[in-house]
mmCIF file of C-alpha atoms in Angstrom:
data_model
loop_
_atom_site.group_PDB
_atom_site.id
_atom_site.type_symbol
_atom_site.label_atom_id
_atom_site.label_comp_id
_atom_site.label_asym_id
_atom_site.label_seq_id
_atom_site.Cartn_x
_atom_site.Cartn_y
_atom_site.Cartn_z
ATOM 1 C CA UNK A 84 63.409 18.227 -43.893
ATOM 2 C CA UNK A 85 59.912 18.041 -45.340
ATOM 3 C CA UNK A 86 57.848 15.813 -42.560
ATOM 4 C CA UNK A 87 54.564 17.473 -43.235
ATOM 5 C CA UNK A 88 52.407 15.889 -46.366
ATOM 6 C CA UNK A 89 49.270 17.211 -47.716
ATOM 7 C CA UNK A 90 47.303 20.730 -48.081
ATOM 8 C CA UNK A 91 43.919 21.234 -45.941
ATOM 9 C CA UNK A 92 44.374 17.435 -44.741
ATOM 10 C CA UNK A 93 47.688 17.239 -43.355
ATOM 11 C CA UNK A 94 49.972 15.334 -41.426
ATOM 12 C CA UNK A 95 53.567 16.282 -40.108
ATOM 13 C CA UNK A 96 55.294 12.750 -38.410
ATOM 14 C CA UNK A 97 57.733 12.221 -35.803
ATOM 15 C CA UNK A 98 60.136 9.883 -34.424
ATOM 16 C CA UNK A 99 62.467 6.930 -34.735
ATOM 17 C CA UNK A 100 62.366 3.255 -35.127
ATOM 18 C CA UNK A 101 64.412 2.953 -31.660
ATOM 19 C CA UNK A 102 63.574 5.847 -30.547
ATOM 20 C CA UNK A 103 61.016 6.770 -27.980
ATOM 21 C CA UNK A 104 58.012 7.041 -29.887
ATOM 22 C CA UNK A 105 55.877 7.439 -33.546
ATOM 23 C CA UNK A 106 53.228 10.021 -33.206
ATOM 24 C CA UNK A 107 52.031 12.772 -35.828
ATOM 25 C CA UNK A 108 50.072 15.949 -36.131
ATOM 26 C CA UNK A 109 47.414 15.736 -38.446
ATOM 27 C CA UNK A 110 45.746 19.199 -38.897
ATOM 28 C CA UNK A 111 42.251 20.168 -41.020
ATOM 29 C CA UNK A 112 40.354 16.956 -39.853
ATOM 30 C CA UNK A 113 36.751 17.660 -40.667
ATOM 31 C CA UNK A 114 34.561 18.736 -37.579
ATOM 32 C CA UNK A 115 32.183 16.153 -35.878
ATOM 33 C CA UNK A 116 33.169 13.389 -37.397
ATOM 34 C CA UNK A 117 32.980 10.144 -34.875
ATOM 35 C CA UNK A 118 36.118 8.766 -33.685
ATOM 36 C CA UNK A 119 35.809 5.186 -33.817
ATOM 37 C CA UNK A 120 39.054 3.651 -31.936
ATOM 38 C CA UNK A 121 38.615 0.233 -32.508
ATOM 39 C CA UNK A 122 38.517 0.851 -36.227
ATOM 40 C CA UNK A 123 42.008 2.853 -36.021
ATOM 41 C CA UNK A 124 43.370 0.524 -34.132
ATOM 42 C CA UNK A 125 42.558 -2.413 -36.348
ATOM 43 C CA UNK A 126 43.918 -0.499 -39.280
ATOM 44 C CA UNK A 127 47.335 0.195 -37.140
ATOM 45 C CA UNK A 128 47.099 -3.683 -36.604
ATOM 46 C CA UNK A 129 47.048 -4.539 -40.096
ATOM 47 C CA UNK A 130 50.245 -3.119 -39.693
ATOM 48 C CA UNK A 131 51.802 -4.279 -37.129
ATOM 49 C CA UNK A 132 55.025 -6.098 -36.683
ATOM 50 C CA UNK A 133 54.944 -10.165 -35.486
ATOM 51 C CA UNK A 134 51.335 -11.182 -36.948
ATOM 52 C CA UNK A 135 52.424 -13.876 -39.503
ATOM 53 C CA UNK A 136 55.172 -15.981 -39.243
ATOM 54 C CA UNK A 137 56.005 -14.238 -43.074
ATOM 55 C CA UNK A 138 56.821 -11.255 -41.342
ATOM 56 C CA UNK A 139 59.448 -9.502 -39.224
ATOM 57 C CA UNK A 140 59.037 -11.352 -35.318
ATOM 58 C CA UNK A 141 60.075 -7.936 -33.554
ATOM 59 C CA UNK A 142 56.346 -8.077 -30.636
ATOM 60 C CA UNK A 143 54.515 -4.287 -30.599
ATOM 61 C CA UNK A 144 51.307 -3.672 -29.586
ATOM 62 C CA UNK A 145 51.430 -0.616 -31.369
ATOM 63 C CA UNK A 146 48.836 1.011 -29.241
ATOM 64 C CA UNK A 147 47.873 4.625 -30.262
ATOM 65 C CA UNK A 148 47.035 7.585 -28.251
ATOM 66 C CA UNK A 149 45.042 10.432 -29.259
ATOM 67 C CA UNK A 150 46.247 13.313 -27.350
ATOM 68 C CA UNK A 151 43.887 16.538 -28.858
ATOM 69 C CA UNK A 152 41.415 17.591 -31.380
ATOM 70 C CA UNK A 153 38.405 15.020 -29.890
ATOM 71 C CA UNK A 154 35.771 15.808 -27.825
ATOM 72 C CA UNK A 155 32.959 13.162 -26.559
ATOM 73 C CA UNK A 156 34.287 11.043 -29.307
ATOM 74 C CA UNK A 157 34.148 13.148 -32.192
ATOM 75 C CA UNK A 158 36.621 15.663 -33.937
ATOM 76 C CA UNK A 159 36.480 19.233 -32.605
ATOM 77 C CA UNK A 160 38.504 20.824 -36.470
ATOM 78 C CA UNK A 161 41.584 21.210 -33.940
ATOM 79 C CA UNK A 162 44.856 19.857 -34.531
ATOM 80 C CA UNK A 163 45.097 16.160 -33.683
ATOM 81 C CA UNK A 164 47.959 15.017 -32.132
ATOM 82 C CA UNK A 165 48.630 11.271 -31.260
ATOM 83 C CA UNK A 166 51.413 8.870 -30.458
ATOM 84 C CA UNK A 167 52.653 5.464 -30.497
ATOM 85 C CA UNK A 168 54.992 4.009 -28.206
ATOM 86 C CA UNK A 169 58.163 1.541 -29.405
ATOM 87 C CA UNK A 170 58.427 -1.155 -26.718
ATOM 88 C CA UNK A 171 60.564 -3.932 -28.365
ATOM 89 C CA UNK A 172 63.608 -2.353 -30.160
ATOM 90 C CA UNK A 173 66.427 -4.670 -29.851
ATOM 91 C CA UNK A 174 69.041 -1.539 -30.637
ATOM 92 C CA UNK A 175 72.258 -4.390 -30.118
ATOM 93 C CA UNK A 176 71.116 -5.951 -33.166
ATOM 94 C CA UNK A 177 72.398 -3.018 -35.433
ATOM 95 C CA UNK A 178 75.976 -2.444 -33.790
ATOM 96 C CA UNK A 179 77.589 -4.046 -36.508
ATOM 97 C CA UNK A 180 75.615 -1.194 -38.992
ATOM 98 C CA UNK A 181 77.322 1.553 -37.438
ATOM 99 C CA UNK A 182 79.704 2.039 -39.871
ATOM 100 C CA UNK A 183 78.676 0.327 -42.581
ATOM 101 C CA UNK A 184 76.489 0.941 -45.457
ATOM 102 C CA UNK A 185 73.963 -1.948 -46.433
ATOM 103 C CA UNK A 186 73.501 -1.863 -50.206
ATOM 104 C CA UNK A 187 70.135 -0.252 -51.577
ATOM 105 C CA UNK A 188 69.599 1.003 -48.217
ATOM 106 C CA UNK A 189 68.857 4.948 -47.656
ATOM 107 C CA UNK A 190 72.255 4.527 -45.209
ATOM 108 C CA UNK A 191 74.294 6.199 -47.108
ATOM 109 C CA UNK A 192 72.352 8.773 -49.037
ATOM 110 C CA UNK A 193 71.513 9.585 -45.260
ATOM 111 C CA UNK A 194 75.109 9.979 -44.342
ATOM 112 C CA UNK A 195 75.902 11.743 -47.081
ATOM 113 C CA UNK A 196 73.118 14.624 -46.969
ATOM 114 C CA UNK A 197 73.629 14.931 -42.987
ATOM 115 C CA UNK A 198 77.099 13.675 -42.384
ATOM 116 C CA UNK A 199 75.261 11.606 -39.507
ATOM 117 C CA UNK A 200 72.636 8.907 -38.841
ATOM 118 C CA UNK A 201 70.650 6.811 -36.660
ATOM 119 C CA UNK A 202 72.051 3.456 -37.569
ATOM 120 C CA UNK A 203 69.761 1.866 -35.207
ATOM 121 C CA UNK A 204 66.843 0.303 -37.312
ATOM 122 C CA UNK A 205 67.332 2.866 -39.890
ATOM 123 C CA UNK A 206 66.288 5.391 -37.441
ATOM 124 C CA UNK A 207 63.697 7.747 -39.704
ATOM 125 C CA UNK A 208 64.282 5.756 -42.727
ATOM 126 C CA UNK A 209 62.761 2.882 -41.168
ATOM 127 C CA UNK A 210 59.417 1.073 -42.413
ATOM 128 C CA UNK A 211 58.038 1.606 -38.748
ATOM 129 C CA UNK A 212 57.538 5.677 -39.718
ATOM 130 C CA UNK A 213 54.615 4.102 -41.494
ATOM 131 C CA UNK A 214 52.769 3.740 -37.912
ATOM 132 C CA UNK A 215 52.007 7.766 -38.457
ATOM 133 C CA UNK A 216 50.443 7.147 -41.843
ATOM 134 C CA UNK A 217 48.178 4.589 -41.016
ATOM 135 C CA UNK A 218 47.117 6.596 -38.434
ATOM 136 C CA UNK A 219 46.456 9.405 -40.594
ATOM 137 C CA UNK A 220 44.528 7.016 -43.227
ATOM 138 C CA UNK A 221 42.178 5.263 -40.685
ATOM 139 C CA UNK A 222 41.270 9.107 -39.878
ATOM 140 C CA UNK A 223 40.435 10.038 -43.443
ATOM 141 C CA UNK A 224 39.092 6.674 -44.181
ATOM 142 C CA UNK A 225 36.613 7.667 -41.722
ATOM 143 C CA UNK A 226 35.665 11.010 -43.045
ATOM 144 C CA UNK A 227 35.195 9.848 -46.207
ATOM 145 C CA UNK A 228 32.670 7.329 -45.085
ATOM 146 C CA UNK A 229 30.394 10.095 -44.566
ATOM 147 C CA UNK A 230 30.942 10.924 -48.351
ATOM 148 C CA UNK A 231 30.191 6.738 -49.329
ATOM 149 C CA UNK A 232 34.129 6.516 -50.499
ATOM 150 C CA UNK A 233 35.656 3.492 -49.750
ATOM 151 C CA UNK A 234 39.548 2.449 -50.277
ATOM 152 C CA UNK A 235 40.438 -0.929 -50.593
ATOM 153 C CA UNK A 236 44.245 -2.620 -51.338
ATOM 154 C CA UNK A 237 45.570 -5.893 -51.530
ATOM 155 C CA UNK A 238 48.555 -7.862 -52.824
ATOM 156 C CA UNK A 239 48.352 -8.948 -56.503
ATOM 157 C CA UNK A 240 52.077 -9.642 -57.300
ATOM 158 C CA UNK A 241 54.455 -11.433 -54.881
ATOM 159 C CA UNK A 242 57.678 -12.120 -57.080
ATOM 160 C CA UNK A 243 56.634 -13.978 -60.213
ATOM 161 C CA UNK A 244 53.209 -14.946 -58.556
ATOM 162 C CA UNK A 245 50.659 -12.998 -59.723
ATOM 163 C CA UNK A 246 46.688 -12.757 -60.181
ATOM 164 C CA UNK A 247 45.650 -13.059 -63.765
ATOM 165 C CA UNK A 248 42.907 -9.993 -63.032
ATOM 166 C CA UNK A 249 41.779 -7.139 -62.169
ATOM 167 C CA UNK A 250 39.977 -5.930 -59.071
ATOM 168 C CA UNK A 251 36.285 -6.549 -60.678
ATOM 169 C CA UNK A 252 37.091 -10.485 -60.972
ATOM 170 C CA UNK A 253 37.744 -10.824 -57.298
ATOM 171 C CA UNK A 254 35.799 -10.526 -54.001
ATOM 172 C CA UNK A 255 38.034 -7.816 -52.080
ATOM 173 C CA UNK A 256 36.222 -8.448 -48.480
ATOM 174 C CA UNK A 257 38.254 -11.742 -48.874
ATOM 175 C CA UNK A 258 41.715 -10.209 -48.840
ATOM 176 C CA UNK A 259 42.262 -10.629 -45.264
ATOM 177 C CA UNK A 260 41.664 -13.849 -44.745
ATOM 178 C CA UNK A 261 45.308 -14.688 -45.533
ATOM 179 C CA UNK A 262 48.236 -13.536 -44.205
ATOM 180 C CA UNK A 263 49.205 -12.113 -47.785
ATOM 181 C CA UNK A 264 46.393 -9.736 -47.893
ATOM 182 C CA UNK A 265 45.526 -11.313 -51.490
ATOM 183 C CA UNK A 266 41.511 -11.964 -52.237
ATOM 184 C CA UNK A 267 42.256 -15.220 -54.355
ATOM 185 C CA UNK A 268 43.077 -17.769 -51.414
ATOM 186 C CA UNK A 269 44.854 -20.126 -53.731
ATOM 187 C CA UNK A 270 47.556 -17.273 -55.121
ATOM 188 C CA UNK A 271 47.934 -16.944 -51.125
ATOM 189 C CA UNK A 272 48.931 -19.787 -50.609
ATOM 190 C CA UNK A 273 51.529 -20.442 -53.415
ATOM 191 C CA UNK A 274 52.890 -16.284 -52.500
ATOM 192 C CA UNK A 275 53.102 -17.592 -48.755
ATOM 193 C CA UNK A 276 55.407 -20.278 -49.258
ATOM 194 C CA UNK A 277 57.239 -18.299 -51.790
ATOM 195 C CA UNK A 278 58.155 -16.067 -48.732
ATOM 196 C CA UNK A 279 58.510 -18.629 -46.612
ATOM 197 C CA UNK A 280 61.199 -20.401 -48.742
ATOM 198 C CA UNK A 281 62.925 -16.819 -49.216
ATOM 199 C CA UNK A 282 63.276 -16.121 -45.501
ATOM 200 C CA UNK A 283 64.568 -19.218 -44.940
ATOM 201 C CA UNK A 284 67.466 -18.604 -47.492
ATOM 202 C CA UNK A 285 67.761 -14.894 -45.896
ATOM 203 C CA UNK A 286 66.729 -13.029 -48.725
ATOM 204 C CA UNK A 287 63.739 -10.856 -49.494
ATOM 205 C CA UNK A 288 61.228 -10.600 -52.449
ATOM 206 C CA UNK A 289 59.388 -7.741 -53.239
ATOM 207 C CA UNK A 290 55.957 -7.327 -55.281
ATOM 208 C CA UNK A 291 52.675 -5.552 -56.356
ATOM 209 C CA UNK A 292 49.751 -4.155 -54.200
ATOM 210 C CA UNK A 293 47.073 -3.044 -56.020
ATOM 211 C CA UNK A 294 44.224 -0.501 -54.787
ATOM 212 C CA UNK A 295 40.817 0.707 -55.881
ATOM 213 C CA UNK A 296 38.989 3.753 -54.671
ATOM 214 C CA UNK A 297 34.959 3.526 -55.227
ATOM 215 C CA UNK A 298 32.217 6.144 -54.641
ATOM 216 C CA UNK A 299 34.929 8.897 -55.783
ATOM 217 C CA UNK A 300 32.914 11.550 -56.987
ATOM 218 C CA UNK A 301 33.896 13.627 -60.493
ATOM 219 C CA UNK A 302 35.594 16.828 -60.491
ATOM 220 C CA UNK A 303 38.451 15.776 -58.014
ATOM 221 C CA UNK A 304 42.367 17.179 -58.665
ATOM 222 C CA UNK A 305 44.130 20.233 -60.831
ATOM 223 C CA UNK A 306 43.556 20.204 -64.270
ATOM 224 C CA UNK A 307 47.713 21.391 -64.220
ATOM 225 C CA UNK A 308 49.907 20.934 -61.261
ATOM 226 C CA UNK A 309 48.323 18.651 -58.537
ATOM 227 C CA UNK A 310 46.800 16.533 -60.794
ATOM 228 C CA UNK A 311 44.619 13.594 -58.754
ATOM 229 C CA UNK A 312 47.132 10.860 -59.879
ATOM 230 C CA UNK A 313 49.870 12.883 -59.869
ATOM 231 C CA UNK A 314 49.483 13.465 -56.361
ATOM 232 C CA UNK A 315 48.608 9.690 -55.944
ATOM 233 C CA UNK A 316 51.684 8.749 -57.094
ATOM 234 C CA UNK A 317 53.399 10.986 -55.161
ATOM 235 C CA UNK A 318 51.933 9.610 -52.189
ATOM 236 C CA UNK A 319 52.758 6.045 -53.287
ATOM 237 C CA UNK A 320 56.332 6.691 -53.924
ATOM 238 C CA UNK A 321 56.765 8.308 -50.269
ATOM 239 C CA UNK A 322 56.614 4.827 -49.183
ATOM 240 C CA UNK A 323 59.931 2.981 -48.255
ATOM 241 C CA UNK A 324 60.675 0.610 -50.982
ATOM 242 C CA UNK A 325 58.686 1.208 -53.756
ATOM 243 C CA UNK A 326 59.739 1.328 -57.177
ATOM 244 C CA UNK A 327 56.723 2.405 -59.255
ATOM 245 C CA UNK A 328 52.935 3.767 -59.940
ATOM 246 C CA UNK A 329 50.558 3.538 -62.570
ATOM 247 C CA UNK A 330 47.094 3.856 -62.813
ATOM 248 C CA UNK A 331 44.581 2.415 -64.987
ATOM 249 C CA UNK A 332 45.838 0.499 -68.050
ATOM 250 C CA UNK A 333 49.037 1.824 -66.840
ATOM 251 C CA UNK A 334 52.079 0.851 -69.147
ATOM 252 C CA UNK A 335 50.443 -2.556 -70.794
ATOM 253 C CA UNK A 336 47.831 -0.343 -72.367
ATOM 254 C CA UNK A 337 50.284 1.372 -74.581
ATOM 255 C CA UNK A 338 50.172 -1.729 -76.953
ATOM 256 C CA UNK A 339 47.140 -0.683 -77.801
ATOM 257 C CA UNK A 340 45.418 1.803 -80.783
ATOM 258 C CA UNK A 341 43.131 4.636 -78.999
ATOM 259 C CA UNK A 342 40.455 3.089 -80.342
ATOM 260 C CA UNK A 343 40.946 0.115 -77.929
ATOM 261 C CA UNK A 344 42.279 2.221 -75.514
ATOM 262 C CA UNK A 345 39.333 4.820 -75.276
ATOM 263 C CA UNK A 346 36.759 4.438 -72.486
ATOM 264 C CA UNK A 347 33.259 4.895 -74.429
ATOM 265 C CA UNK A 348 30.513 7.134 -72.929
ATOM 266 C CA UNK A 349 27.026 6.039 -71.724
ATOM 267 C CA UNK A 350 24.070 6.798 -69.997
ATOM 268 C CA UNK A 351 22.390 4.608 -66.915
ATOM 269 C CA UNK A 352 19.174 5.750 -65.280
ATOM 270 C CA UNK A 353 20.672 4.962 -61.746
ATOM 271 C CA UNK A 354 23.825 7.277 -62.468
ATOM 272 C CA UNK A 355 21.900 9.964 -64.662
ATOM 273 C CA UNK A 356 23.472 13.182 -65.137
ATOM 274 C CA UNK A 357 26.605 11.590 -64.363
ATOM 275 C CA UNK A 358 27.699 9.414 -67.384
ATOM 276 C CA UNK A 359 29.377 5.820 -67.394
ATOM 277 C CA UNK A 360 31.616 4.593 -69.324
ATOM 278 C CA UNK A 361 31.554 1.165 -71.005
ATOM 279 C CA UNK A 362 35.534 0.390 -69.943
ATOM 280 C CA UNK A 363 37.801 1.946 -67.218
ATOM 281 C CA UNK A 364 41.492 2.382 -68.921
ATOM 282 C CA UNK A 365 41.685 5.678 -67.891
ATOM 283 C CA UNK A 366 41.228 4.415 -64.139
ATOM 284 C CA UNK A 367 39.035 7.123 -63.031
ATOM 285 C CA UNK A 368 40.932 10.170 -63.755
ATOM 286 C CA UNK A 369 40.857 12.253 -66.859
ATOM 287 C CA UNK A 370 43.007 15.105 -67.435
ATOM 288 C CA UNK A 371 43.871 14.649 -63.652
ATOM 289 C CA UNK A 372 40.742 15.120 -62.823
ATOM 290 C CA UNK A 373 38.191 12.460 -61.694
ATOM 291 C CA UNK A 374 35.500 11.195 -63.452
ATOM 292 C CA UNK A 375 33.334 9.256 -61.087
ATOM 293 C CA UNK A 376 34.320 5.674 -62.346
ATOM 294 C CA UNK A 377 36.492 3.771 -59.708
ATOM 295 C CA UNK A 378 39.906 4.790 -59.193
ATOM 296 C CA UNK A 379 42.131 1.973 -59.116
ATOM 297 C CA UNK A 380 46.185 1.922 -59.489
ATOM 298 C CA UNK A 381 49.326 -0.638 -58.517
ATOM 299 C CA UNK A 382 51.894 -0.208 -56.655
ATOM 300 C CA UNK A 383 55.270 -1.600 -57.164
ATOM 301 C CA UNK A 384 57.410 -2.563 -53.917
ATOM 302 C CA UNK A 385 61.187 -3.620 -54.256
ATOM 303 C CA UNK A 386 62.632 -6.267 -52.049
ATOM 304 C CA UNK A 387 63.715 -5.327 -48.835
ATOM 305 C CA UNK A 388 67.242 -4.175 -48.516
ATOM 306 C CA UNK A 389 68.655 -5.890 -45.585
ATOM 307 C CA UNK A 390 69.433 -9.540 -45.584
ATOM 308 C CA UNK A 391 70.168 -11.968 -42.964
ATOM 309 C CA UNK A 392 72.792 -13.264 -45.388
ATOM 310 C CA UNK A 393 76.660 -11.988 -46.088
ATOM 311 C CA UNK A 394 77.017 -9.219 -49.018
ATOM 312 C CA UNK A 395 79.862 -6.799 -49.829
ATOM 313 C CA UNK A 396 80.104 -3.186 -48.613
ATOM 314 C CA UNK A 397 81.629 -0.287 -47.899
ATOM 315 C CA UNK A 398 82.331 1.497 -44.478
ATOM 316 C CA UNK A 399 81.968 5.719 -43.953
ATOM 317 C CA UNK A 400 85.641 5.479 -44.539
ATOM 318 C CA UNK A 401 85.429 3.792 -48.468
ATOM 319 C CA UNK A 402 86.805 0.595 -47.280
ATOM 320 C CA UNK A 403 85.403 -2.556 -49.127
ATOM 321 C CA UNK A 404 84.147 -4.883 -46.418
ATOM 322 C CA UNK A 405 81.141 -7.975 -45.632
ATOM 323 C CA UNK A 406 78.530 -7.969 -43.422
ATOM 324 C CA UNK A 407 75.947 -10.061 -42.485
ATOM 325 C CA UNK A 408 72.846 -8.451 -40.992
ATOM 326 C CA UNK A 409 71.383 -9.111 -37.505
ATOM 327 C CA UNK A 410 67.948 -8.772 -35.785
ATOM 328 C CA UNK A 411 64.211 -9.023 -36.818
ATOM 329 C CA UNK A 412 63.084 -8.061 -40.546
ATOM 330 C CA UNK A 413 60.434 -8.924 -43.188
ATOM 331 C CA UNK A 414 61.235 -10.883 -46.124
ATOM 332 C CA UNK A 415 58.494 -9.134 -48.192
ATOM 333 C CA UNK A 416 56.922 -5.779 -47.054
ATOM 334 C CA UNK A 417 53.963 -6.493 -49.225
ATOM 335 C CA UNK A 418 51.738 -7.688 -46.638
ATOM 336 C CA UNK A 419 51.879 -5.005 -43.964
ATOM 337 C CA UNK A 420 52.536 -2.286 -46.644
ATOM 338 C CA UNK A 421 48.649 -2.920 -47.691
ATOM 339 C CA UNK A 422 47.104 -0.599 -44.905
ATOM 340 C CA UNK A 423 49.629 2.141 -45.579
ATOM 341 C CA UNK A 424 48.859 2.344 -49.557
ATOM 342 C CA UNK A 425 45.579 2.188 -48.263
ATOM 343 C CA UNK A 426 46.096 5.363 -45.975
ATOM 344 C CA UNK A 427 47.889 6.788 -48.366
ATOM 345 C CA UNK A 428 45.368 6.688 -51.091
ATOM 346 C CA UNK A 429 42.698 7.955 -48.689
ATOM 347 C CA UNK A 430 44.529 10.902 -47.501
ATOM 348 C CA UNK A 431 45.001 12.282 -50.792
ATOM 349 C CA UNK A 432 41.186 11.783 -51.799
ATOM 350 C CA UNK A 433 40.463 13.698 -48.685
ATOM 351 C CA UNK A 434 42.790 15.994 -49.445
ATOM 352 C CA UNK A 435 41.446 16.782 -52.668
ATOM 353 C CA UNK A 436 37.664 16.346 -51.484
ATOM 354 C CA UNK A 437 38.407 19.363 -49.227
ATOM 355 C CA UNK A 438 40.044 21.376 -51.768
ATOM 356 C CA UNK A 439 37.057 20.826 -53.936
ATOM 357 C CA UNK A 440 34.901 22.050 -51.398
ATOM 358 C CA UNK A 441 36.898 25.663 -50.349
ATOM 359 C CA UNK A 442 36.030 28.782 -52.573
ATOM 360 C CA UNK A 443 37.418 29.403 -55.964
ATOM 361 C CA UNK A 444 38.177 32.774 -56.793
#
């Protein structure tokens, strides 16, 4: 199994929903950076399980440990390692999973490439692996700082709600003062009950986060393989449950003539050598390469698989069967996914920030 993501930046995970513990490696971490705990701790609580009443109820305090790679509270270059303990699995609630496949779940593409799973939560298929990520992201996020990049995501599509805009319309620093993560407080509102109404049927809805990178400097990514949005969208589709990527104008743009379509070149006095451009359809990158404008991208996010509400099956022996799911899960992932496209996005600028830095030859 692959568990390790990235190339100077990287993190390798570990662990279970039920099991023990989440914790992570995350190797070529910038030295003397400061370590600023309550910031990765707040990101991990973005995350967390039980903070709305629009998300899974399962209580963590999802405390994390840093176990290496710090010294008087800033990063030594070492290896990091770190780890977060599970202290509310209800394991009893998954009994009737054992063997039974729940439909557009990775259960049985598990089974089938191992010939043996951890039923219990969805054991390393679970959403809680994401614990390690965020981790890793607050990390980055704080290296970059010292570089003046900033990552910012939020929720822009909860089923057929959506904004009308992009990311320049809105104020950003307002997305978390809703339980949606969304910066327009009335689209909150209207996507919370929308959730609210699905849970109470037992169903799930899925949705769009969107994200925006500013202060990315040019020349970041591959001009072939490794491209910066190719590995963006790699990084975005490592996420449980999501569907799609595109960046900039994305797929609406392609109603348009390249004369519409082309960002136009100009000069400021604040930004001199470095040109602007007069539109961002390109969304920062060019050629996979970036070109100083703001990166910015959505993510698509299907609904959660399991419902609290009867479907039809099949068992590990091919028998067609029902279930009805047990236990504590979120009727939209949207809201707690934001901090992990977040990490995600910030990783891979690192990633490629230190790749742009190490000697060509």
């Amino acid at each position: 199994m692959r568990n390790t993501f990235g190339n100077i930046f990287t993190l390798t995970t570990f662990g279970e929903s039920h099991g023990a513990a989440i914790g992570g490696v995350v190797d070529g971490m910038p030295a003397g950076i400061t370590i600023d705990m309550d910031f990765i701790q707040q990101e991990l609580n973005r995350r967390r399980p039980g903070q709305s009443s629009i998300t899974t109820s399962r209580k963590e305090a999802d405390q994390v440990e840093l176990l290496s790679g710090i010294f008087e509270g800033r990063t030594t270059g070492t290896p990091i390692g770190f780890i977060v303990r599970n202290e509310n699995q209800h394991s009893h609630d998954y009994e009737n999973l054992r063997s039974l496949f729940r439909p557009s779940h990775a259960d049985y593409t598990y089974f089938y490439k191992y010939g043996w799973r951890d039923h219990r939560g969805g054991g390393r298929s679970s959403a809680r692996i994401t614990i390690s990520r965020c981790v890793a992201g607050a990390l980055a996020k704080l290296a970059l700082r010292q570089s003046g990049i900033s990552v910012q995501a939020y929720t822009s599509q909860v089923g057929p709600i959506a904004l009308e805009h992009d990311y320049t319309h809105y104020d950003l620093s307002l997305t978390e003062q809703n339980a949606v993560r969304c910066p327009d407080q009335e689209k909150a509102k209207a996507m919370e009950q929308l959730i609210s109404e699905v849970k109470a049927e037992g169903d799930t809805i899925g949705g769009i986060i969107s994200c925006v990178v500013k202060g990315c400097p040019p020349g970041l990514g591959e001009p072939e393989f490794s491209k910066l949005h190719a590995d963006l969208g790699s990084a975005m589709l490592s996420i449980n449950a999501v569907k799609g990527f595109e960046y900039g104008a994305g797929f609406s743009g392609v109603s348009q003539r390249g004369s519409e379509q082309n960002d136009i070149f100009g000069v400021h006095p604040s930004t001199r050598p470095t040109p602007t451009t007069k539109t961002n359809n390109s969304g920062g990158i060019q050629g996979g390469i970036s070109n100083g404008q703001d990166i910015y991208f959505r993510v698509a996010f299907k609904p959660v698989a399991t419902l609290l509400r009867e479907q039809q099956t099949i068992d590990i022996d091919g028998n067609a069967t029902t279930f009805k799911a047990q236990g504590r899960h979120d009727p939209c992932v949207l809201p707690r996914a934001v901090p992990v496209v977040e990490a995600m996005a910030a990783m891979v600028i690192l990633d490629h920030l230190l790749l742009s830095k190490t000697v060509r030859i």
